[in-house]
Coordinates of C-alpha atoms in Angstrom, one line a residue:
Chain A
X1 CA 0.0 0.0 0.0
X2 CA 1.0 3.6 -1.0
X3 CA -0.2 6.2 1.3
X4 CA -1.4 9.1 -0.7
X5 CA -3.8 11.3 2.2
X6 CA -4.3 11.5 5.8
X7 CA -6.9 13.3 8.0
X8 CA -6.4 13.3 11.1
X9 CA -9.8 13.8 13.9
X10 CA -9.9 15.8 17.2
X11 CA -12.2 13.8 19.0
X12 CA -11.5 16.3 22.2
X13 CA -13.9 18.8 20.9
X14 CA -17.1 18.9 21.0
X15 CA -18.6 18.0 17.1
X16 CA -14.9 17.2 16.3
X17 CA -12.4 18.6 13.6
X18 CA -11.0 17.3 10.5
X19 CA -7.5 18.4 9.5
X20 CA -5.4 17.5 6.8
X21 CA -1.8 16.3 7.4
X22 CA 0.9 14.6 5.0
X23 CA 0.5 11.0 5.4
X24 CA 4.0 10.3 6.4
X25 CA 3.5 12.7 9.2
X26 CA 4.9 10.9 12.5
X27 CA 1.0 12.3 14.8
X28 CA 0.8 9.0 17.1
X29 CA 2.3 9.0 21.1
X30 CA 4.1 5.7 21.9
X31 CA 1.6 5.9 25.0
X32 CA -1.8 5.4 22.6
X33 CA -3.5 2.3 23.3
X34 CA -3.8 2.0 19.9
X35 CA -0.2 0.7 19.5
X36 CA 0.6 -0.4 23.3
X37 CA -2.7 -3.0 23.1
X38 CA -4.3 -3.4 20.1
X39 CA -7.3 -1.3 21.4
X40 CA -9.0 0.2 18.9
X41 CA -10.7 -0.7 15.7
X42 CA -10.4 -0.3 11.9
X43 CA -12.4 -0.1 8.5
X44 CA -11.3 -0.7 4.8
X45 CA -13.2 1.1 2.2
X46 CA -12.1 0.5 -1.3
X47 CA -12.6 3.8 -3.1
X48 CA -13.4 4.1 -7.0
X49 CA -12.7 7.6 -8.8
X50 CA -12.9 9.1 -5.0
X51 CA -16.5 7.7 -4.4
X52 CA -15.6 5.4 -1.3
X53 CA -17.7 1.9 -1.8
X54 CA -20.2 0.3 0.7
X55 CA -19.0 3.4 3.3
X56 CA -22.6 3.3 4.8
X57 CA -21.9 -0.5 5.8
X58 CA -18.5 0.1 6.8
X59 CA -19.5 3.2 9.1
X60 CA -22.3 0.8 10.7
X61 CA -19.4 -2.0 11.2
X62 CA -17.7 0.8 12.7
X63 CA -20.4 1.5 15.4
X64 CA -20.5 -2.4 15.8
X65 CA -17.2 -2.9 16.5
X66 CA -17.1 0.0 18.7
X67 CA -20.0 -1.4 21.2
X68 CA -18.6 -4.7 21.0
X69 CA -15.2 -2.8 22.6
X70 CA -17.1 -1.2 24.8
X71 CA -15.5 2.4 22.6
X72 CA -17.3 5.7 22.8
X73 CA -20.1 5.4 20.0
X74 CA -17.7 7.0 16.7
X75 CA -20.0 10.5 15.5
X76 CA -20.8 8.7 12.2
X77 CA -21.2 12.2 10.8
X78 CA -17.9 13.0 11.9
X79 CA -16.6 10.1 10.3
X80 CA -18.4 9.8 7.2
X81 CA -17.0 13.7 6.4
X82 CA -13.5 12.0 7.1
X83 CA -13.1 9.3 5.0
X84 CA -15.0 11.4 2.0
X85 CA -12.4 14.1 2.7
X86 CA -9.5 11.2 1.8
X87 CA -11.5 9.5 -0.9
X88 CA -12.2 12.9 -2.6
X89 CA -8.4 13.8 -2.7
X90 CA -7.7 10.4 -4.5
X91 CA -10.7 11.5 -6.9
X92 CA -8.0 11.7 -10.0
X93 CA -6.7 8.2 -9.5
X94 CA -7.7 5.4 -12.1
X95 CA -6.8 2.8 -9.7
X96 CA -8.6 1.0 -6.8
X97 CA -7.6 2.9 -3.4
X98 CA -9.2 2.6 -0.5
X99 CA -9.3 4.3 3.4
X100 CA -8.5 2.9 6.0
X101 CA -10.6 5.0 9.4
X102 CA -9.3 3.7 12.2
X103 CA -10.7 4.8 16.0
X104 CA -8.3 4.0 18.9
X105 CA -9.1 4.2 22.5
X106 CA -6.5 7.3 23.2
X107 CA -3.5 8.0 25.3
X108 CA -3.2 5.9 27.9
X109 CA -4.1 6.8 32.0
X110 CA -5.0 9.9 30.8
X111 CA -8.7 9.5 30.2
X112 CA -8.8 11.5 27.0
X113 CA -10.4 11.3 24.4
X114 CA -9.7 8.9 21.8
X115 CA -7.3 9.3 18.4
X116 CA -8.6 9.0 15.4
X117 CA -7.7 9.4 11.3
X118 CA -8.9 8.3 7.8
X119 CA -6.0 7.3 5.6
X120 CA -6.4 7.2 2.2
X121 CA -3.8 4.7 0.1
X122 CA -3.2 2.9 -3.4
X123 CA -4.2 -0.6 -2.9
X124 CA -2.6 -3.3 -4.5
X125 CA -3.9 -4.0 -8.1
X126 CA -7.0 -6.7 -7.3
X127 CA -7.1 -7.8 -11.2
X128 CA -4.3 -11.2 -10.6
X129 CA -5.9 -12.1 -7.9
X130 CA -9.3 -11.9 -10.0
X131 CA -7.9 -13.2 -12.6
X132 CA -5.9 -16.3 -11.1
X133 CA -7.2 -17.2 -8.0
X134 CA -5.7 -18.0 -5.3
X135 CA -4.3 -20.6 -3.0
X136 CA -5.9 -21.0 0.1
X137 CA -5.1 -22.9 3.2
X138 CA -7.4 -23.7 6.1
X139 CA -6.0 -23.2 9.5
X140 CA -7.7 -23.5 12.9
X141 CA -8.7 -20.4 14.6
X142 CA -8.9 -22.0 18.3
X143 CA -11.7 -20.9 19.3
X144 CA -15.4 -22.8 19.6
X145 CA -18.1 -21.7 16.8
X146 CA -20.2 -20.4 19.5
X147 CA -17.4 -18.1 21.8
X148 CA -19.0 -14.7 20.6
X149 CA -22.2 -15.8 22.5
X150 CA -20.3 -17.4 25.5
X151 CA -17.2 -15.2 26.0
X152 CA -17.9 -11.8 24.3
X153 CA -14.7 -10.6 26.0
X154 CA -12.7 -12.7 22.9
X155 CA -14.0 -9.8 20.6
X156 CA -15.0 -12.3 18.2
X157 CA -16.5 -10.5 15.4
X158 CA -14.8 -6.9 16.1
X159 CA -12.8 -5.6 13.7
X160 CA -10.2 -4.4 16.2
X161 CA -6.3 -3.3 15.8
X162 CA -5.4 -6.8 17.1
X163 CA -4.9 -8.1 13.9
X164 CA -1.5 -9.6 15.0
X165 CA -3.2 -13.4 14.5
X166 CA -4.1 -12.6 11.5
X167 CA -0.8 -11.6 10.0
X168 CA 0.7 -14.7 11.5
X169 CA -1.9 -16.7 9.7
X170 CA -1.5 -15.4 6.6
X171 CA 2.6 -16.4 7.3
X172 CA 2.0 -19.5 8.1
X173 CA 0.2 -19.7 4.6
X174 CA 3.3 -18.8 3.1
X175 CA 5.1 -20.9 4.7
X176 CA 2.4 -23.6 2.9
X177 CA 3.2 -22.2 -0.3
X178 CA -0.4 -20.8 -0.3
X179 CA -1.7 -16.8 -0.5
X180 CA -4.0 -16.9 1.7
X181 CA -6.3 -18.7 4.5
X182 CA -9.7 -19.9 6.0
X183 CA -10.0 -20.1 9.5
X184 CA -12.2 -23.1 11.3
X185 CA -13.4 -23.1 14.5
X186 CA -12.2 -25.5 16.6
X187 CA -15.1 -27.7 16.2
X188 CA -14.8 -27.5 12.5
X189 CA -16.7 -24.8 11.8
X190 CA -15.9 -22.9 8.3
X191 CA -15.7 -19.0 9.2
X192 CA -13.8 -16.3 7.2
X193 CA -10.3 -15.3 6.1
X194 CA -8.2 -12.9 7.9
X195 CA -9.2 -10.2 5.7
X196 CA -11.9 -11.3 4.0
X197 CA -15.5 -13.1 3.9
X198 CA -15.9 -16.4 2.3
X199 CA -18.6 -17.1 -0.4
X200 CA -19.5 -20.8 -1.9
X201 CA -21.4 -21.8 -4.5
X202 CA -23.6 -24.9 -4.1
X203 CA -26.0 -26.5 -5.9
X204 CA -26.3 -22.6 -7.4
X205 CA -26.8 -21.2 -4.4
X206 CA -24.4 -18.5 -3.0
X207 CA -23.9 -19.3 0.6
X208 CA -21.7 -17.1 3.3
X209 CA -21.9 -18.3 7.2
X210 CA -23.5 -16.6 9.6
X211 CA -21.8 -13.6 11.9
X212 CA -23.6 -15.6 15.0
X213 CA -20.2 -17.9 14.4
X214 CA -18.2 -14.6 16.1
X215 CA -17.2 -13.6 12.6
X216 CA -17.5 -10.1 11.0
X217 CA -20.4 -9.0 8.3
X218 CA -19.0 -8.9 4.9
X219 CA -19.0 -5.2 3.3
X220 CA -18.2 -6.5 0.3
X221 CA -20.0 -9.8 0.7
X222 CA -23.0 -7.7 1.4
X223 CA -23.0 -5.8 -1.7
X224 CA -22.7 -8.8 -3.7
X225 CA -25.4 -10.9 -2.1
X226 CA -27.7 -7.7 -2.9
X227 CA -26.2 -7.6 -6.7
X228 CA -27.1 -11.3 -7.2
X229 CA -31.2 -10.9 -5.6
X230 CA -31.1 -7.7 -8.4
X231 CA -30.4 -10.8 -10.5
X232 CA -32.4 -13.3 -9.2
X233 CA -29.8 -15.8 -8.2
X234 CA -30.4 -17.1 -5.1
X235 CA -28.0 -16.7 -2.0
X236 CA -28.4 -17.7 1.6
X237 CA -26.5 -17.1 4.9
X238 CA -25.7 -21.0 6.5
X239 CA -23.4 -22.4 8.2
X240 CA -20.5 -24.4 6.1
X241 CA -18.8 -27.6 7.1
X242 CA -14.9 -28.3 5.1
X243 CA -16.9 -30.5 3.4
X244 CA -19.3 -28.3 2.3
X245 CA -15.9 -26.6 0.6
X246 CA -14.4 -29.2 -1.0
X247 CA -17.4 -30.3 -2.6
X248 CA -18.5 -26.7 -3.6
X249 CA -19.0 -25.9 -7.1
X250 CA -16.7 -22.2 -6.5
X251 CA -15.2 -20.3 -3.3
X252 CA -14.6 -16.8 -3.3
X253 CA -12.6 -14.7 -0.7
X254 CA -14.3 -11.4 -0.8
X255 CA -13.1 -8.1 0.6
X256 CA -12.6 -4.0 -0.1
X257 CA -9.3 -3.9 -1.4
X258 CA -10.0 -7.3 -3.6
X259 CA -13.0 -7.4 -4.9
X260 CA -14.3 -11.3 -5.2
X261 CA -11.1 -13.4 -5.6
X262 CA -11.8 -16.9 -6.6
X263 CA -9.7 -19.6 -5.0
X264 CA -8.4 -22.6 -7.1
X265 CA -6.8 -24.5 -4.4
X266 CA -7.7 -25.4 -0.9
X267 CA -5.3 -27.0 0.7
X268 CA -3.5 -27.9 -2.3
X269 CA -6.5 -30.0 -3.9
X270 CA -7.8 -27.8 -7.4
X271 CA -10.9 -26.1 -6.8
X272 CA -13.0 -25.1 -10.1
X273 CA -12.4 -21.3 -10.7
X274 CA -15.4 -20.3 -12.7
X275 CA -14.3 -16.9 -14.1
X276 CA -17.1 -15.9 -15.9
X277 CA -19.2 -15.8 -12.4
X278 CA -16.4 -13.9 -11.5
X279 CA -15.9 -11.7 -13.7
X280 CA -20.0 -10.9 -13.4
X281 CA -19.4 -10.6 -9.3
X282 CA -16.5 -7.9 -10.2
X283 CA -18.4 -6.0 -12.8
X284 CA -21.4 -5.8 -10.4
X285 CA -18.8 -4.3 -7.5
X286 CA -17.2 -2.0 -10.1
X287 CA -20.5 -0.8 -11.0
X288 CA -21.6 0.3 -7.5
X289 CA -21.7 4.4 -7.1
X290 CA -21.0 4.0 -3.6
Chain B
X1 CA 0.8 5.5 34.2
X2 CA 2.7 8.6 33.9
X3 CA 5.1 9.0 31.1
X4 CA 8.4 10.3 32.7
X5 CA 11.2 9.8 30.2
X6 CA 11.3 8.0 26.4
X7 CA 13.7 7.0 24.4
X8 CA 13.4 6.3 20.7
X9 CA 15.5 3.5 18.7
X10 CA 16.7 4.0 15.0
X11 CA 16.9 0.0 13.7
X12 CA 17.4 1.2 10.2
X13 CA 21.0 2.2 10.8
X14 CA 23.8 -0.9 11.4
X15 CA 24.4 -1.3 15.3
X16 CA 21.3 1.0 15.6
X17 CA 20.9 4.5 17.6
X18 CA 19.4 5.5 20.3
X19 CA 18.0 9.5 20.8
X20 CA 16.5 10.4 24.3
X21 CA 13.0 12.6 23.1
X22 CA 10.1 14.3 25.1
X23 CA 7.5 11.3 26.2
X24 CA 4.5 13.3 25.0
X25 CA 6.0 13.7 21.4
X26 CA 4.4 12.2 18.8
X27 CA 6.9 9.8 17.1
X28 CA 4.6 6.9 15.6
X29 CA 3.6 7.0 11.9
X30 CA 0.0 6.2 11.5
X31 CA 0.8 3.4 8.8
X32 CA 2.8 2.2 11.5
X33 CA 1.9 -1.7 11.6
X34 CA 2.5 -1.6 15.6
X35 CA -1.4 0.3 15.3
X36 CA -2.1 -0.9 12.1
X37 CA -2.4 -4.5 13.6
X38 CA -1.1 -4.6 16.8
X39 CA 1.7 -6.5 15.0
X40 CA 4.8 -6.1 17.6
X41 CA 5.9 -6.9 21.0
X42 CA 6.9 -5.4 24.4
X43 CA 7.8 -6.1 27.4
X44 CA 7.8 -3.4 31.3
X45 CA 10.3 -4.1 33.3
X46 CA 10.2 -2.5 36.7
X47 CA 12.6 -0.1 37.8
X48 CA 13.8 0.4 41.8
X49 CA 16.0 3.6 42.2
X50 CA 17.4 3.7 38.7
X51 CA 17.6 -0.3 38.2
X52 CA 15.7 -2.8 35.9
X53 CA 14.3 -5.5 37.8
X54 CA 14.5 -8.6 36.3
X55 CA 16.0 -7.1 32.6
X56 CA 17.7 -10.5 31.7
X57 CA 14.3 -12.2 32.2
X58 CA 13.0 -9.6 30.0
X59 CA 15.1 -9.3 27.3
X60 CA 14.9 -13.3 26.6
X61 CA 11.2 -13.1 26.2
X62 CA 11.7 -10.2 24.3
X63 CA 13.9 -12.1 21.9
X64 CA 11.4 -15.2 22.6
X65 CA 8.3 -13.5 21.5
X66 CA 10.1 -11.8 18.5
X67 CA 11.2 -15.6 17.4
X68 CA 7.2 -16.7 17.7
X69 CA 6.2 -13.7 15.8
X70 CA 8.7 -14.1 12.9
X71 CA 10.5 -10.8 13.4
X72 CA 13.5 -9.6 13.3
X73 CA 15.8 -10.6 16.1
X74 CA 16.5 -7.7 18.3
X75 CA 19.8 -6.6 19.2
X76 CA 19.6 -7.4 23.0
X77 CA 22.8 -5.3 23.6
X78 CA 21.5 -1.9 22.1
X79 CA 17.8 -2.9 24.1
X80 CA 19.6 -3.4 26.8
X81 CA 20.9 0.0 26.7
X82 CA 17.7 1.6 25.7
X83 CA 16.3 0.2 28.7
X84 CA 19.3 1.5 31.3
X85 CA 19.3 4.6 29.5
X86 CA 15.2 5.1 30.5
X87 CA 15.9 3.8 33.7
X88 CA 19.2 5.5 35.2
X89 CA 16.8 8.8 34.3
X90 CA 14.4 8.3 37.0
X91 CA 16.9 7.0 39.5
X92 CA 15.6 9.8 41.3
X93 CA 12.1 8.5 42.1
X94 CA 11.6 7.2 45.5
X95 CA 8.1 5.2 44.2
X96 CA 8.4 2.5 41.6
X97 CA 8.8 2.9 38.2
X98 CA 8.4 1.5 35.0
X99 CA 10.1 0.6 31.6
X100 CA 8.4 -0.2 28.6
X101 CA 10.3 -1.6 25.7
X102 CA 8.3 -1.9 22.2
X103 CA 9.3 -3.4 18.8
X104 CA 6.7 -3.5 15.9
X105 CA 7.2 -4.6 12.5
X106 CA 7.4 -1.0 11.1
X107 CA 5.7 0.5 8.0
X108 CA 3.1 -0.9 6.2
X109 CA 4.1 -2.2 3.1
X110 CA 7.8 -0.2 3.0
X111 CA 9.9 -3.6 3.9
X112 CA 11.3 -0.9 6.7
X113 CA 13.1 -1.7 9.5
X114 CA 11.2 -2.1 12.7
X115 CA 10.0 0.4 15.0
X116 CA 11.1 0.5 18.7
X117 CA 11.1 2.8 21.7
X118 CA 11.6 2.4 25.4
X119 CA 9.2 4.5 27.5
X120 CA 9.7 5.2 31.0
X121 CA 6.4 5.9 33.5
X122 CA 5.8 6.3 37.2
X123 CA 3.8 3.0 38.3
X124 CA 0.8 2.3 40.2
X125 CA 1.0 2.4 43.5
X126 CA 1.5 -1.6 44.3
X127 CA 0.8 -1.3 48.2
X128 CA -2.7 -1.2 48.1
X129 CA -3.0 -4.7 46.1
X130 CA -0.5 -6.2 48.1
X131 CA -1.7 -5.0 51.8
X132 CA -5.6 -5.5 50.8
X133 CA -5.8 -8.3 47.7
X134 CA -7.1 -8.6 44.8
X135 CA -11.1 -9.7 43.9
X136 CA -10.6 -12.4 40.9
X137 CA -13.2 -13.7 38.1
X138 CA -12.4 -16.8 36.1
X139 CA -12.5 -16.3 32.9
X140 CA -12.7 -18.6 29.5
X141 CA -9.5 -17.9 27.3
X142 CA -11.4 -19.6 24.5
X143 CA -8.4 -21.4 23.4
X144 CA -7.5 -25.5 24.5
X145 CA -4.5 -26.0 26.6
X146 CA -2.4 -27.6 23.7
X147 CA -3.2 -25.0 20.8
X148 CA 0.4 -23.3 21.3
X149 CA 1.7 -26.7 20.3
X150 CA -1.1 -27.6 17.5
X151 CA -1.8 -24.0 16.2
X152 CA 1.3 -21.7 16.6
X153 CA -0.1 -19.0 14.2
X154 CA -2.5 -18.2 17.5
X155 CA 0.6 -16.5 19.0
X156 CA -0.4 -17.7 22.5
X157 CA 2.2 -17.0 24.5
X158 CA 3.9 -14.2 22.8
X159 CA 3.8 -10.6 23.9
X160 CA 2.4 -9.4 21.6
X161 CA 0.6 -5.5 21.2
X162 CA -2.1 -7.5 20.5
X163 CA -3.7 -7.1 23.8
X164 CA -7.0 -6.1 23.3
X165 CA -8.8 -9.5 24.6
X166 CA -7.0 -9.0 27.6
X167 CA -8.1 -5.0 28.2
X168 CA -12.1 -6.5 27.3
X169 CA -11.1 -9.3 29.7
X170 CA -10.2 -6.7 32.5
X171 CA -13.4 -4.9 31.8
X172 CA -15.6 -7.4 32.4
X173 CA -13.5 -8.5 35.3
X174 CA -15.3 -4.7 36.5
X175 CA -18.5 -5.2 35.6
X176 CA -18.1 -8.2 37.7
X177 CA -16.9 -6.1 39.9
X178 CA -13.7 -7.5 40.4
X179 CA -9.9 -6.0 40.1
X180 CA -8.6 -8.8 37.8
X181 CA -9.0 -12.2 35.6
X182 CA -7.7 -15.6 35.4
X183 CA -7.9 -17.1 32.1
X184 CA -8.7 -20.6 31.8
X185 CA -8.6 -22.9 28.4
X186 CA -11.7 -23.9 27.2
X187 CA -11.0 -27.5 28.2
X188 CA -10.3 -26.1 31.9
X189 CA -6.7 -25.2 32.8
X190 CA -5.5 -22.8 34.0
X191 CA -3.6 -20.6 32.8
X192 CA -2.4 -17.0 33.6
X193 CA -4.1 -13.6 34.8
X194 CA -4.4 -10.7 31.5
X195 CA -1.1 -9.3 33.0
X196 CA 0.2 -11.8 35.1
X197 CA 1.3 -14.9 36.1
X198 CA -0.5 -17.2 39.0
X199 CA 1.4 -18.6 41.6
X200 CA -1.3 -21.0 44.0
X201 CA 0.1 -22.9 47.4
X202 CA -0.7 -26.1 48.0
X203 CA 0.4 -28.1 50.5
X204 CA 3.4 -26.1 51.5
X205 CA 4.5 -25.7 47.1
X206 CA 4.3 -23.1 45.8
X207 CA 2.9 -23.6 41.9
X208 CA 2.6 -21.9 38.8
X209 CA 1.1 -23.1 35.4
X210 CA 4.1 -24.1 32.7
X211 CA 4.5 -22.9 29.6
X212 CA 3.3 -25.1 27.5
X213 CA -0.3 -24.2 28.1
X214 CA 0.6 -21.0 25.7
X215 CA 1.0 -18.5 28.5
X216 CA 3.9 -16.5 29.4
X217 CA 6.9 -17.2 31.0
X218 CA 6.9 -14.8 34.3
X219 CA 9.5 -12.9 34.8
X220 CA 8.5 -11.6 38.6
X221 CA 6.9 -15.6 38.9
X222 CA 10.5 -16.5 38.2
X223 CA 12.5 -14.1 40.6
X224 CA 10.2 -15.5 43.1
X225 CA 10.7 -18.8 42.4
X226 CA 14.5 -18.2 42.5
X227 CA 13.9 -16.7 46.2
X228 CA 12.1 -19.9 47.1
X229 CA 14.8 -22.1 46.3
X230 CA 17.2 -19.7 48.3
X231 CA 15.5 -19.9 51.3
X232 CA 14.9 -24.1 50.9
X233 CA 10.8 -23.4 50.1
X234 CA 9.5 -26.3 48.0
X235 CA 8.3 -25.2 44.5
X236 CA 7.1 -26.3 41.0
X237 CA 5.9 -26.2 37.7
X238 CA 2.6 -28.0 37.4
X239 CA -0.6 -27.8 35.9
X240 CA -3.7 -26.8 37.9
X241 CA -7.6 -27.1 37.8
X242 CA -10.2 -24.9 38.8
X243 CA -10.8 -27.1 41.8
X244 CA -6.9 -26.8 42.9
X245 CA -7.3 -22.9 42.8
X246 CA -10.3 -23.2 45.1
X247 CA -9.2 -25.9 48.1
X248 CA -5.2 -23.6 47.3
X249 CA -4.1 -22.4 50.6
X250 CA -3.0 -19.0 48.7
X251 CA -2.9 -17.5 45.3
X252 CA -1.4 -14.3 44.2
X253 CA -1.3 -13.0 40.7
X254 CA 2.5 -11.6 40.0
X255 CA 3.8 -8.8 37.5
X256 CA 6.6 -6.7 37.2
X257 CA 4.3 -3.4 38.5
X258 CA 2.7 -5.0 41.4
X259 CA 5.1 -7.7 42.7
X260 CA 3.2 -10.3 44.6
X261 CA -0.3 -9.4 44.9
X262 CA -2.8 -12.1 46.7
X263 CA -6.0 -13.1 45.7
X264 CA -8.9 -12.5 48.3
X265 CA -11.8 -13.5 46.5
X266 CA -12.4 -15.8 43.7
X267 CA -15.9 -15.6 41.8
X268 CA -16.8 -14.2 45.0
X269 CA -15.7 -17.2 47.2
X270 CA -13.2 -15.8 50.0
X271 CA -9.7 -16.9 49.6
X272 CA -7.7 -16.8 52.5
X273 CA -4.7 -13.8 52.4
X274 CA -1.6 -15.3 53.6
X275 CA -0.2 -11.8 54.8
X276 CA 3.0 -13.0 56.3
X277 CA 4.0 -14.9 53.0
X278 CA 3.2 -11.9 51.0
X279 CA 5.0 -9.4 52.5
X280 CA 7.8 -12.0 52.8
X281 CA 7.5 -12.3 49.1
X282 CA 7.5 -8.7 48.0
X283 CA 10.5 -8.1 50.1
X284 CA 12.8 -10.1 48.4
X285 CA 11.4 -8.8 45.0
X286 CA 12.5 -5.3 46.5
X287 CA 15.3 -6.6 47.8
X288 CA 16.5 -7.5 44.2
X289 CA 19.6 -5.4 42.2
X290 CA 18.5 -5.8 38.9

């Protein structure tokens, strides 16, 4: 990623303010919680000739992930005018960028208000993985399918800074020779990538498991379940067993920053890319005005 | 915390630097993947009249946790100085202080050199937890005893900055209205407290959870273990159920900021404050030279 804006939030005031700083600007203390403990949370939206994508669902993950911390609940308003601010700036790009709006929970002992910014980037191009698929590994997440309902403290389901599992996953897949990776439960429950919502298609029904397993609702997954009722195909929200995978007619891993990606191995056995479903799926994202 | 004294680390440079800054500066890029993804690792050693307790300890789980998280291997020399540089500052300070040493995996997508600091604070008062005790909750860690073993890319038992689960963790310990947590796996062991390490007396041993049950290795636990020895008091390694903790003659949950602190209630049953041993405890800890 290539940072190209940054707008930084005074959350100290009331309203807040929105001020624009260069994005390699050094503006975090080593004493924000954001940094010492993970604590805060994040959004992705992938921005198209500066119209930021699916921003209302990424605002209301936001708020989401915010309860679930138990964060000050973000001014949406506030935020919203951020992360429009960044995506109007990268208005003249013909590539796919994105913000990133992240909220953390401030300076620490110091009860003060908390930090937050909307960083606006060049993602990485999303057409190879489009176009090739990827490799995909499953590896256990640890925890039980139902731990979001039994032990909310786990944060299953926020989108929070502590993503440091989640990098390690995805090394671990390189280590396997693979891109990327599917997380079970550890009761064999299929859940989601580490950045990114699984789709399958069986029996030609698109089917994406349920956020009840402690995982996050898809932006992008959401967006595409509404383009296919527009079309009439039918989609479904369900639980999925490995099985279910390796028996599925196409997998997707869908996210902001990569569109639908169809995967043509799991666990190095060949899964059936259909590219022309994906190629519709991408057209149908690429179309959206927002 | 109060931030007293910080000094920043250049890891770009061969050998590295070291440049003494103002702790309320703002020194952390926002693309930074320490806050990014909570992707890095610390460690706070405390600090008695200008010396690091326990450093050595320290600095190997430093280097231990950097191994588990596939960075690069710090230099311990140049941490090591860092760390006495931050420390010999507030030799001054008659309460105890604090060092925090943090290394993250640097910027975002620039293949940079990590990013590290060493920030020195005024601590906590510990008196009041070691005079009084500490009201526990149990708490579900989500995670079996073994997955450090089966699923390393979980990270359990590195420091990581990943610490979220452990701040929600302390919060519900409040709403509980408790001071502090006890993780156990899902399959019931015991494990660790969100900043600590549990020592529990049975029978005359004192006992603390290894390991190998993906918690960390103690640095204070360790020290005390060490006086133990010295002064011919039985003590082991061993794992421990729920039903040990409650029929344990005394627990105390350890850390480099509040020394020995005993347990007084545990879910609300009243565990019985061995004050003697405690205070026996915490005065070898102070009695230590680094």
């Amino acid at each position: 990623m290539k940072p190209l804006t940054l707008h930084l939030l005074d959350l100290s005031v009331p309203g807040g303010t929105i001020t624009r700083h260069d994005p390699g600007e050094a503006l975090i203390r080593v004493d924000d919680l954001g940094i010492t403990r993970g604590d805060g949370i994040f959004e992705v939206a992938g921005v198209l000739h500066g119209v930021p994508l699916a921003l209302e669902a990424h605002l209301a993950r936001f708020a989401r992930s915010a309860r679930m911390m138990d964060l000050p609940e973000p001014d949406l308003d506030l935020w919203r005018r951020a992360v429009l601010a960044a995506a109007t700036e990268m208005a003249d790009q013909d590539a796919l960028t994105a913000v990133k709006f992240i909220m953390t929970r401030g300076i620490e002992g110091a009860d003060s208000a908390p930090t937050g910014w909307a960083l606006g980037f060049l993602a990485d191009d999303p057409a190879p993985a489009q176009a090739d698929g990827l490799d995909v590994v499953l590896l256990d997440r640890g925890y039980r399918h139902d731990v979001a309902d039994t032990s909310p403290w786990l944060l299953q389901g926020a989108k929070s800074l502590a993503y440091a599992v989640n990098k390690a996953a995805l090394r671990e897949a390189k280590r396997r020779g693979a891109d990327d990776v599917i997380f079970l439960s550890s009761d064999g429950y299929v859940l989601e990538g580490p950045s990114s919502t699984l789709i399958a298609r069986i029996d030609g029904t698109y089917i994406t498991p349920p956020v009840t397993l402690g995982i996050l609702p898809g932006t992008t997954q959401g967006d595409i379940f509404a383009d296919l009722a527009r079309r009439g195909v039918p989609s479904r929200v369900d639980t999925l067993s490995v099985n279910d995978l390796k028996t599925a007619a196409a997998l997707w891993l869908c996210s902001s920053t990569r569109g639908a990606a169809p995967i043509r191995t799991l666990d190095g056995r060949t899964i059936t890319v259909d590219h022309k479903a994906t190629e519709l799926l991408n057209a149908d994202l690429d179309a959206r005005k927002g």
